[in-house]
PDB file of C-alpha atoms in Angstrom:
ATOM      1  CA  MET A   1     -54.990 -74.383  26.904  1.00 58.00           C
ATOM      2  CA  GLY A   2     -55.572 -71.057  28.674  1.00 62.00           C
ATOM      3  CA  THR A   3     -58.245 -68.093  28.035  1.00 61.00           C
ATOM      4  CA  GLY A   4     -54.829 -65.815  27.137  1.00 60.00           C
ATOM      5  CA  LYS A   5     -53.519 -68.175  24.615  1.00 63.00           C
ATOM      6  CA  ILE A   6     -56.949 -68.639  23.128  1.00 64.00           C
ATOM      7  CA  VAL A   7     -57.427 -64.686  22.893  1.00 51.00           C
ATOM      8  CA  GLY A   8     -53.744 -65.109  21.471  1.00 60.00           C
ATOM      9  CA  LYS A   9     -54.588 -67.337  18.046  1.00 67.00           C
ATOM     10  CA  ILE A  10     -57.661 -65.369  17.443  1.00 65.00           C
ATOM     11  CA  ALA A  11     -55.927 -62.225  17.317  1.00 56.00           C
ATOM     12  CA  SER A  12     -53.250 -63.562  14.912  1.00 67.00           C
ATOM     13  CA  LYS A  13     -55.182 -65.229  12.696  1.00 66.00           C
ATOM     14  CA  ALA A  14     -57.664 -62.061  12.993  1.00 57.00           C
ATOM     15  CA  VAL A  15     -54.857 -59.974  11.584  1.00 52.00           C
ATOM     16  CA  GLN A  16     -53.524 -62.594   9.340  1.00 66.00           C
ATOM     17  CA  SER A  17     -57.223 -62.870   7.393  1.00 64.00           C
ATOM     18  CA  LEU A  18     -57.084 -58.459   7.224  1.00 55.00           C
ATOM     19  CA  ALA A  19     -53.658 -58.242   6.565  1.00 57.00           C
ATOM     20  CA  PRO A  20     -54.128 -58.637   2.910  1.00 59.00           C
ATOM     21  CA  ASP A  21     -57.145 -56.776   2.897  1.00 58.00           C
ATOM     22  CA  LEU A  22     -55.078 -53.687   5.207  1.00 54.00           C
ATOM     23  CA  ALA A  23     -52.486 -54.230   2.299  1.00 53.00           C
ATOM     24  CA  VAL A  24     -55.042 -53.693  -0.891  1.00 51.00           C
ATOM     25  CA  THR A  25     -56.294 -50.645   0.897  1.00 57.00           C
ATOM     26  CA  ALA A  26     -52.897 -49.208   1.564  1.00 55.00           C
ATOM     27  CA  ALA A  27     -51.942 -49.278  -1.708  1.00 53.00           C
ATOM     28  CA  ALA A  28     -55.379 -48.176  -3.054  1.00 56.00           C
ATOM     29  CA  GLY A  29     -54.862 -44.727  -0.823  1.00 60.00           C
ATOM     30  CA  ALA A  30     -51.289 -44.187  -2.587  1.00 54.00           C
ATOM     31  CA  ALA A  31     -52.029 -45.239  -5.930  1.00 50.00           C
ATOM     32  CA  ASN A  32     -55.038 -42.265  -5.128  1.00 56.00           C
ATOM     33  CA  LEU A  33     -52.434 -40.204  -3.397  1.00 51.00           C
ATOM     34  CA  PHE A  34     -50.110 -40.056  -6.901  1.00 44.00           C
ATOM     35  CA  LYS A  35     -53.458 -39.502  -9.394  1.00 47.00           C
ATOM     36  CA  ASN A  36     -55.115 -37.040  -7.776  1.00 49.00           C
ATOM     37  CA  THR A  37     -51.053 -34.932  -7.056  1.00 46.00           C
ATOM     38  CA  TYR A  38     -50.064 -35.997 -10.655  1.00 46.00           C
ATOM     39  CA  ASP A  39     -54.069 -34.599 -12.271  1.00 49.00           C
ATOM     40  CA  LYS A  40     -53.286 -32.152  -9.969  1.00 54.00           C
ATOM     41  CA  HIS A  41     -50.056 -31.140 -11.458  1.00 56.00           C
ATOM     42  CA  GLN A  42     -51.554 -31.417 -14.979  1.00 68.00           C
ATOM     43  CA  ALA A  43     -53.891 -28.856 -14.151  1.00 81.00           C
ATOM     44  CA  TYR A  44     -51.368 -26.705 -13.666  1.00 94.00           C
ATOM     45  CA  VAL A  45     -50.199 -23.562 -15.993  1.00 93.00           C
ATOM     46  CA  LYS A  46     -47.504 -21.624 -16.720  1.00 94.00           C
ATOM     47  CA  VAL A  47     -46.546 -17.528 -16.248  1.00 96.00           C
ATOM     48  CA  PRO A  48     -46.886 -15.976 -19.270  1.00 95.00           C
ATOM     49  CA  ASP A  49     -43.441 -14.316 -19.940  1.00 96.00           C
ATOM     50  CA  VAL A  50     -45.350 -10.551 -20.426  1.00 96.00           C
ATOM     51  CA  SER A  51     -41.992  -8.916 -19.197  1.00 95.00           C
ATOM     52  CA  GLY A  52     -41.298  -6.003 -21.652  1.00 95.00           C
ATOM     53  CA  LEU A  53     -45.261  -5.378 -22.502  1.00 96.00           C
ATOM     54  CA  LEU A  54     -46.826  -2.326 -22.506  1.00 96.00           C
ATOM     55  CA  VAL A  55     -49.311  -2.790 -19.089  1.00 96.00           C
ATOM     56  CA  GLU A  56     -52.161  -1.918 -20.625  1.00 95.00           C
ATOM     57  CA  ASP A  57     -52.004  -5.448 -23.131  1.00 96.00           C
ATOM     58  CA  VAL A  58     -51.306  -7.301 -19.886  1.00 96.00           C
ATOM     59  CA  PRO A  59     -55.188  -8.572 -18.691  1.00 96.00           C
ATOM     60  CA  PRO A  60     -56.198 -10.243 -22.099  1.00 95.00           C
ATOM     61  CA  ILE A  61     -52.819 -12.162 -21.462  1.00 94.00           C
ATOM     62  CA  LEU A  62     -53.037 -13.273 -18.063  1.00 94.00           C
ATOM     63  CA  GLN A  63     -57.245 -13.616 -18.079  1.00 92.00           C
ATOM     64  CA  LYS A  64     -57.597 -16.086 -21.427  1.00 90.00           C
ATOM     65  CA  ALA A  65     -55.336 -18.172 -18.634  1.00 86.00           C
ATOM     66  CA  LYS A  66     -57.557 -17.665 -15.683  1.00 89.00           C
ATOM     67  CA  PHE A  67     -55.034 -15.645 -13.265  1.00 93.00           C
ATOM     68  CA  ASN A  68     -56.126 -13.398 -11.251  1.00 93.00           C
ATOM     69  CA  PHE A  69     -53.304 -10.582 -11.355  1.00 95.00           C
ATOM     70  CA  ALA A  70     -52.663  -6.979 -10.659  1.00 96.00           C
ATOM     71  CA  SER A  71     -50.430  -4.383 -11.347  1.00 96.00           C
ATOM     72  CA  VAL A  72     -47.622  -3.459  -8.621  1.00 97.00           C
ATOM     73  CA  LEU A  73     -45.546  -0.043  -9.014  1.00 97.00           C
ATOM     74  CA  ALA A  74     -41.797  -1.327  -8.846  1.00 96.00           C
ATOM     75  CA  GLU A  75     -39.199   0.141  -6.361  1.00 96.00           C
ATOM     76  CA  PRO A  76     -36.903   2.731  -8.183  1.00 97.00           C
ATOM     77  CA  ASP A  77     -33.494   0.853  -8.999  1.00 97.00           C
ATOM     78  CA  LYS A  78     -30.477   0.886 -11.739  1.00 95.00           C
ATOM     79  CA  LYS A  79     -30.943  -1.856 -13.816  1.00 95.00           C
ATOM     80  CA  TYR A  80     -34.425   0.059 -14.583  1.00 96.00           C
ATOM     81  CA  ALA A  81     -32.341   2.910 -15.863  1.00 96.00           C
ATOM     82  CA  GLU A  82     -32.623   1.917 -19.027  1.00 95.00           C
ATOM     83  CA  LYS A  83     -36.240   0.120 -19.145  1.00 95.00           C
ATOM     84  CA  ARG A  84     -38.976   2.013 -21.318  1.00 95.00           C
ATOM     85  CA  PRO A  85     -41.942   4.108 -19.053  1.00 95.00           C
ATOM     86  CA  ASN A  86     -44.873   2.082 -18.221  1.00 96.00           C
ATOM     87  CA  THR A  87     -43.788  -1.791 -19.505  1.00 96.00           C
ATOM     88  CA  VAL A  88     -43.502  -4.670 -17.516  1.00 97.00           C
ATOM     89  CA  LEU A  89     -40.391  -5.273 -15.439  1.00 97.00           C
ATOM     90  CA  ARG A  90     -41.400  -8.688 -14.115  1.00 96.00           C
ATOM     91  CA  THR A  91     -44.062 -11.067 -11.750  1.00 97.00           C
ATOM     92  CA  ALA A  92     -44.488 -13.125  -8.933  1.00 96.00           C
ATOM     93  CA  PRO A  93     -44.526 -15.529  -9.471  1.00 96.00           C
ATOM     94  CA  HIS A  94     -41.841 -15.246 -11.954  1.00 95.00           C
ATOM     95  CA  ALA A  95     -42.671 -15.654 -16.394  1.00 95.00           C
ATOM     96  CA  ASN A  96     -42.847 -20.166 -17.015  1.00 95.00           C
ATOM     97  CA  ALA A  97     -43.118 -21.225 -13.474  1.00 95.00           C
ATOM     98  CA  SER A  98     -45.556 -23.799 -13.373  1.00 95.00           C
ATOM     99  CA  VAL A  99     -48.540 -22.772 -10.832  1.00 95.00           C
ATOM    100  CA  PRO A 100     -52.066 -23.806  -9.969  1.00 93.00           C
ATOM    101  CA  PRO A 101     -54.709 -21.643 -12.168  1.00 86.00           C
ATOM    102  CA  GLU A 102     -55.768 -18.975 -10.449  1.00 85.00           C
ATOM    103  CA  THR A 103     -53.302 -17.975  -8.870  1.00 93.00           C
ATOM    104  CA  PHE A 104     -53.059 -14.646  -8.169  1.00 96.00           C
ATOM    105  CA  ILE A 105     -50.320 -12.940 -10.269  1.00 96.00           C
ATOM    106  CA  LYS A 106     -48.358  -9.676  -9.292  1.00 97.00           C
ATOM    107  CA  VAL A 107     -47.360  -7.633 -12.433  1.00 97.00           C
ATOM    108  CA  PHE A 108     -44.394  -5.136 -11.851  1.00 98.00           C
ATOM    109  CA  TYR A 109     -43.912  -1.835 -13.592  1.00 97.00           C
ATOM    110  CA  ALA A 110     -41.537   1.006 -14.260  1.00 95.00           C
ATOM    111  CA  ASP A 111     -43.624   4.985 -14.934  1.00 96.00           C
ATOM    112  CA  GLU A 112     -41.890   7.740 -15.880  1.00 96.00           C
ATOM    113  CA  ASP A 113     -40.879   9.172 -12.244  1.00 97.00           C
ATOM    114  CA  VAL A 114     -39.438   5.069 -11.374  1.00 96.00           C
ATOM    115  CA  ILE A 115     -37.686   5.409 -14.518  1.00 96.00           C
ATOM    116  CA  THR A 116     -35.788   8.849 -14.216  1.00 96.00           C
ATOM    117  CA  ALA A 117     -35.200   7.998 -10.042  1.00 97.00           C
ATOM    118  CA  SER A 118     -32.874   4.218 -11.316  1.00 97.00           C
ATOM    119  CA  LYS A 119     -31.374   6.664 -13.762  1.00 96.00           C
ATOM    120  CA  ALA A 120     -30.096   8.734 -10.852  1.00 97.00           C
ATOM    121  CA  LEU A 121     -29.794   5.435  -9.515  1.00 97.00           C
ATOM    122  CA  ALA A 122     -27.460   4.228 -12.206  1.00 96.00           C
ATOM    123  CA  ALA A 123     -25.374   7.607 -12.483  1.00 95.00           C
ATOM    124  CA  GLU A 124     -24.602   8.134  -8.473  1.00 95.00           C
ATOM    125  CA  ALA A 125     -23.701   3.524  -9.038  1.00 95.00           C
ATOM    126  CA  SER A 126     -21.145   4.929 -12.032  1.00 92.00           C
ATOM    127  CA  GLU A 127     -19.344   7.542 -10.279  1.00 93.00           C
ATOM    128  CA  LYS A 128     -18.628   5.603  -7.239  1.00 93.00           C
ATOM    129  CA  LYS A 129     -17.125   2.578  -8.920  1.00 93.00           C
ATOM    130  CA  ALA A 130     -14.880   5.072 -11.320  1.00 93.00           C
ATOM    131  CA  ALA A 131     -13.615   6.639  -7.779  1.00 93.00           C
ATOM    132  CA  ARG A 132     -12.673   3.503  -6.942  1.00 93.00           C
ATOM    133  CA  ASN A 133     -11.667   2.675  -9.986  1.00 94.00           C
ATOM    134  CA  GLU A 134      -9.255   5.686  -9.963  1.00 91.00           C
ATOM    135  CA  ALA A 135      -8.727   5.211  -6.504  1.00 93.00           C
ATOM    136  CA  VAL A 136      -6.697   1.783  -6.991  1.00 94.00           C
ATOM    137  CA  LYS A 137      -5.190   2.951  -9.763  1.00 89.00           C
ATOM    138  CA  GLN A 138      -4.171   6.095  -8.048  1.00 89.00           C
ATOM    139  CA  LEU A 139      -3.013   3.537  -5.266  1.00 92.00           C
ATOM    140  CA  ALA A 140      -1.224   0.984  -7.735  1.00 91.00           C
ATOM    141  CA  HIS A 141       1.063   3.973  -9.231  1.00 86.00           C
ATOM    142  CA  LYS A 142       1.954   4.923  -5.913  1.00 87.00           C
ATOM    143  CA  VAL A 143       3.194   1.851  -5.398  1.00 91.00           C
ATOM    144  CA  GLU A 144       4.962   1.319  -7.940  1.00 87.00           C
ATOM    145  CA  ASP A 145       6.966   4.266  -7.768  1.00 85.00           C
ATOM    146  CA  THR A 146       8.203   3.074  -4.610  1.00 88.00           C
ATOM    147  CA  ALA A 147       9.178   0.199  -5.491  1.00 87.00           C
ATOM    148  CA  LYS A 148      11.394   1.418  -8.440  1.00 83.00           C
ATOM    149  CA  THR A 149      12.477   4.466  -5.406  1.00 84.00           C
ATOM    150  CA  THR A 150      13.866   1.256  -3.002  1.00 85.00           C
ATOM    151  CA  THR A 151      15.450  -0.700  -5.678  1.00 84.00           C
ATOM    152  CA  ALA A 152      17.296   2.168  -7.138  1.00 79.00           C
ATOM    153  CA  GLY A 153      18.727   2.969  -3.831  1.00 77.00           C
ATOM    154  CA  LEU A 154      19.305  -0.647  -3.038  1.00 79.00           C
ATOM    155  CA  ALA A 155      21.134  -1.070  -6.398  1.00 75.00           C
ATOM    156  CA  GLN A 156      23.382   2.046  -5.837  1.00 75.00           C
ATOM    157  CA  LYS A 157      23.947   0.754  -2.445  1.00 73.00           C
ATOM    158  CA  LEU A 158      25.200  -2.509  -3.703  1.00 74.00           C
ATOM    159  CA  ASN A 159      27.521  -1.784  -7.328  1.00 70.00           C
ATOM    160  CA  PRO A 160      29.857  -2.874  -7.180  1.00 68.00           C
ATOM    161  CA  LYS A 161      32.317  -0.125  -9.471  1.00 67.00           C
ATOM    162  CA  LYS A 162      31.046   2.048  -7.411  1.00 65.00           C
ATOM    163  CA  LEU A 163      32.223  -0.541  -3.857  1.00 61.00           C
ATOM    164  CA  LEU A 164      35.594  -0.733  -5.031  1.00 65.00           C
ATOM    165  CA  LYS A 165      36.097   2.385  -6.451  1.00 68.00           C
ATOM    166  CA  LYS A 166      35.806   3.802  -3.194  1.00 64.00           C
ATOM    167  CA  LYS A 167      38.455   0.751  -2.186  1.00 63.00           C
ATOM    168  CA  GLN A 168      40.641   2.368  -4.330  1.00 65.00           C
ATOM    169  CA  THR A 169      40.692   6.270  -3.671  1.00 62.00           C
ATOM    170  CA  GLN A 170      40.652   5.064   0.518  1.00 59.00           C
ATOM    171  CA  PRO A 171      44.763   4.733   0.597  1.00 56.00           C
ATOM    172  CA  GLU A 172      45.026   7.951  -2.305  1.00 53.00           C
ATOM    173  CA  ALA A 173      43.560  10.602   0.532  1.00 49.00           C
ATOM    174  CA  ASP A 174      45.657   8.684   3.496  1.00 53.00           C
ATOM    175  CA  ALA A 175      48.397   8.965   1.465  1.00 50.00           C
ATOM    176  CA  SER A 176      47.875  13.117   0.394  1.00 53.00           C
ATOM    177  CA  ASP A 177      47.294  13.137   4.428  1.00 53.00           C
ATOM    178  CA  GLN A 178      51.278  11.462   5.598  1.00 53.00           C
ATOM    179  CA  ILE A 179      52.151  14.357   2.116  1.00 52.00           C
ATOM    180  CA  VAL A 180      51.191  17.462   3.873  1.00 50.00           C
ATOM    181  CA  ASP A 181      51.864  15.919   7.419  1.00 56.00           C
ATOM    182  CA  GLN A 182      55.680  14.980   6.642  1.00 57.00           C
ATOM    183  CA  GLU A 183      55.887  18.324   4.889  1.00 57.00           C
ATOM    184  CA  ASP A 184      54.599  20.001   8.106  1.00 58.00           C
ATOM    185  CA  ILE A 185      57.735  18.543  10.091  1.00 55.00           C
ATOM    186  CA  ASN A 186      59.977  19.290   7.808  1.00 56.00           C
ATOM    187  CA  THR A 187      58.741  22.941   8.523  1.00 59.00           C
ATOM    188  CA  GLU A 188      59.434  22.632  11.720  1.00 57.00           C
ATOM    189  CA  HIS A 189      62.889  21.302  11.731  1.00 55.00           C
ATOM    190  CA  ASN A 190      64.225  23.830   9.554  1.00 58.00           C
ATOM    191  CA  SER A 191      62.577  26.824  11.553  1.00 62.00           C
ATOM    192  CA  ASP A 192      64.071  25.228  14.587  1.00 59.00           C
ATOM    193  CA  TRP A 193      67.650  25.398  12.197  1.00 55.00           C
ATOM    194  CA  GLU A 194      67.255  28.729  11.613  1.00 64.00           C
ATOM    195  CA  THR A 195      66.556  29.888  14.666  1.00 64.00           C
ATOM    196  CA  VAL A 196      70.007  27.798  15.839  1.00 51.00           C
ATOM    197  CA  ARG A 197      71.716  29.135  13.615  1.00 63.00           C
ATOM    198  CA  GLU A 198      70.745  32.638  14.480  1.00 66.00           C
ATOM    199  CA  GLU A 199      71.965  32.257  17.970  1.00 63.00           C
ATOM    200  CA  ASN A 200      75.086  31.197  16.692  1.00 60.00           C
ATOM    201  CA  LEU A 201      75.549  34.470  14.892  1.00 61.00           C
ATOM    202  CA  ASP A 202      74.587  36.558  17.373  1.00 61.00           C
ATOM    203  CA  ASN A 203      77.562  34.476  19.718  1.00 55.00           C
ATOM    204  CA  ASN A 204      80.070  35.021  17.029  1.00 56.00           C
ATOM    205  CA  ASN A 205      79.535  38.743  17.102  1.00 53.00           C
ATOM    206  CA  SER A 206      79.234  38.988  20.683  1.00 51.00           C
ATOM    207  CA  ASP A 207      82.922  36.825  20.983  1.00 52.00           C
ATOM    208  CA  ASN A 208      84.324  39.814  17.987  1.00 50.00           C
ATOM    209  CA  ILE A 209      83.797  42.358  20.228  1.00 45.00           C
TER     210      ILE A 209
END
């Protein structure tokens, strides 16, 4: 048997003997990891919901949960227009979120200036909305009026009674024109006969003389 084969067999037996130990070690490591993760999450606490409270009433609540925190003045926003000054608007992380102990919490609040600016933004947004609604209303009326006018015009053009009346009156107009033409012809003929008669009278008078 060659040296290579001997070494291979020894290595194979060594791996087989170590395999159970490696499996046990891996399982133990996974169990410890799971336990540590579970214990860590077990230690998580929920962020208290302090929205609507006065800013001065918040510190004792967060301190009791061992949170680090800071009050942050919020930027004006129309959704804050109806809020009371110096009250908590929201927190970050948000209320009821599960976080590790001693997580840093930002407490956002609005003072009187922020509330005033927020009311101005809300009023501006309301005016823009009203203007858009009015524009849409005017456009709808315009489209409706145009549709009515177009429909009425088509109905008038396609009115069967009016078309029939037009056909009935057309021959009467033609007949009237024919009567007028005939009268003109008769007048012209009478005039010619009158001329001939006068010439005959003149000739007769000349012969008598």
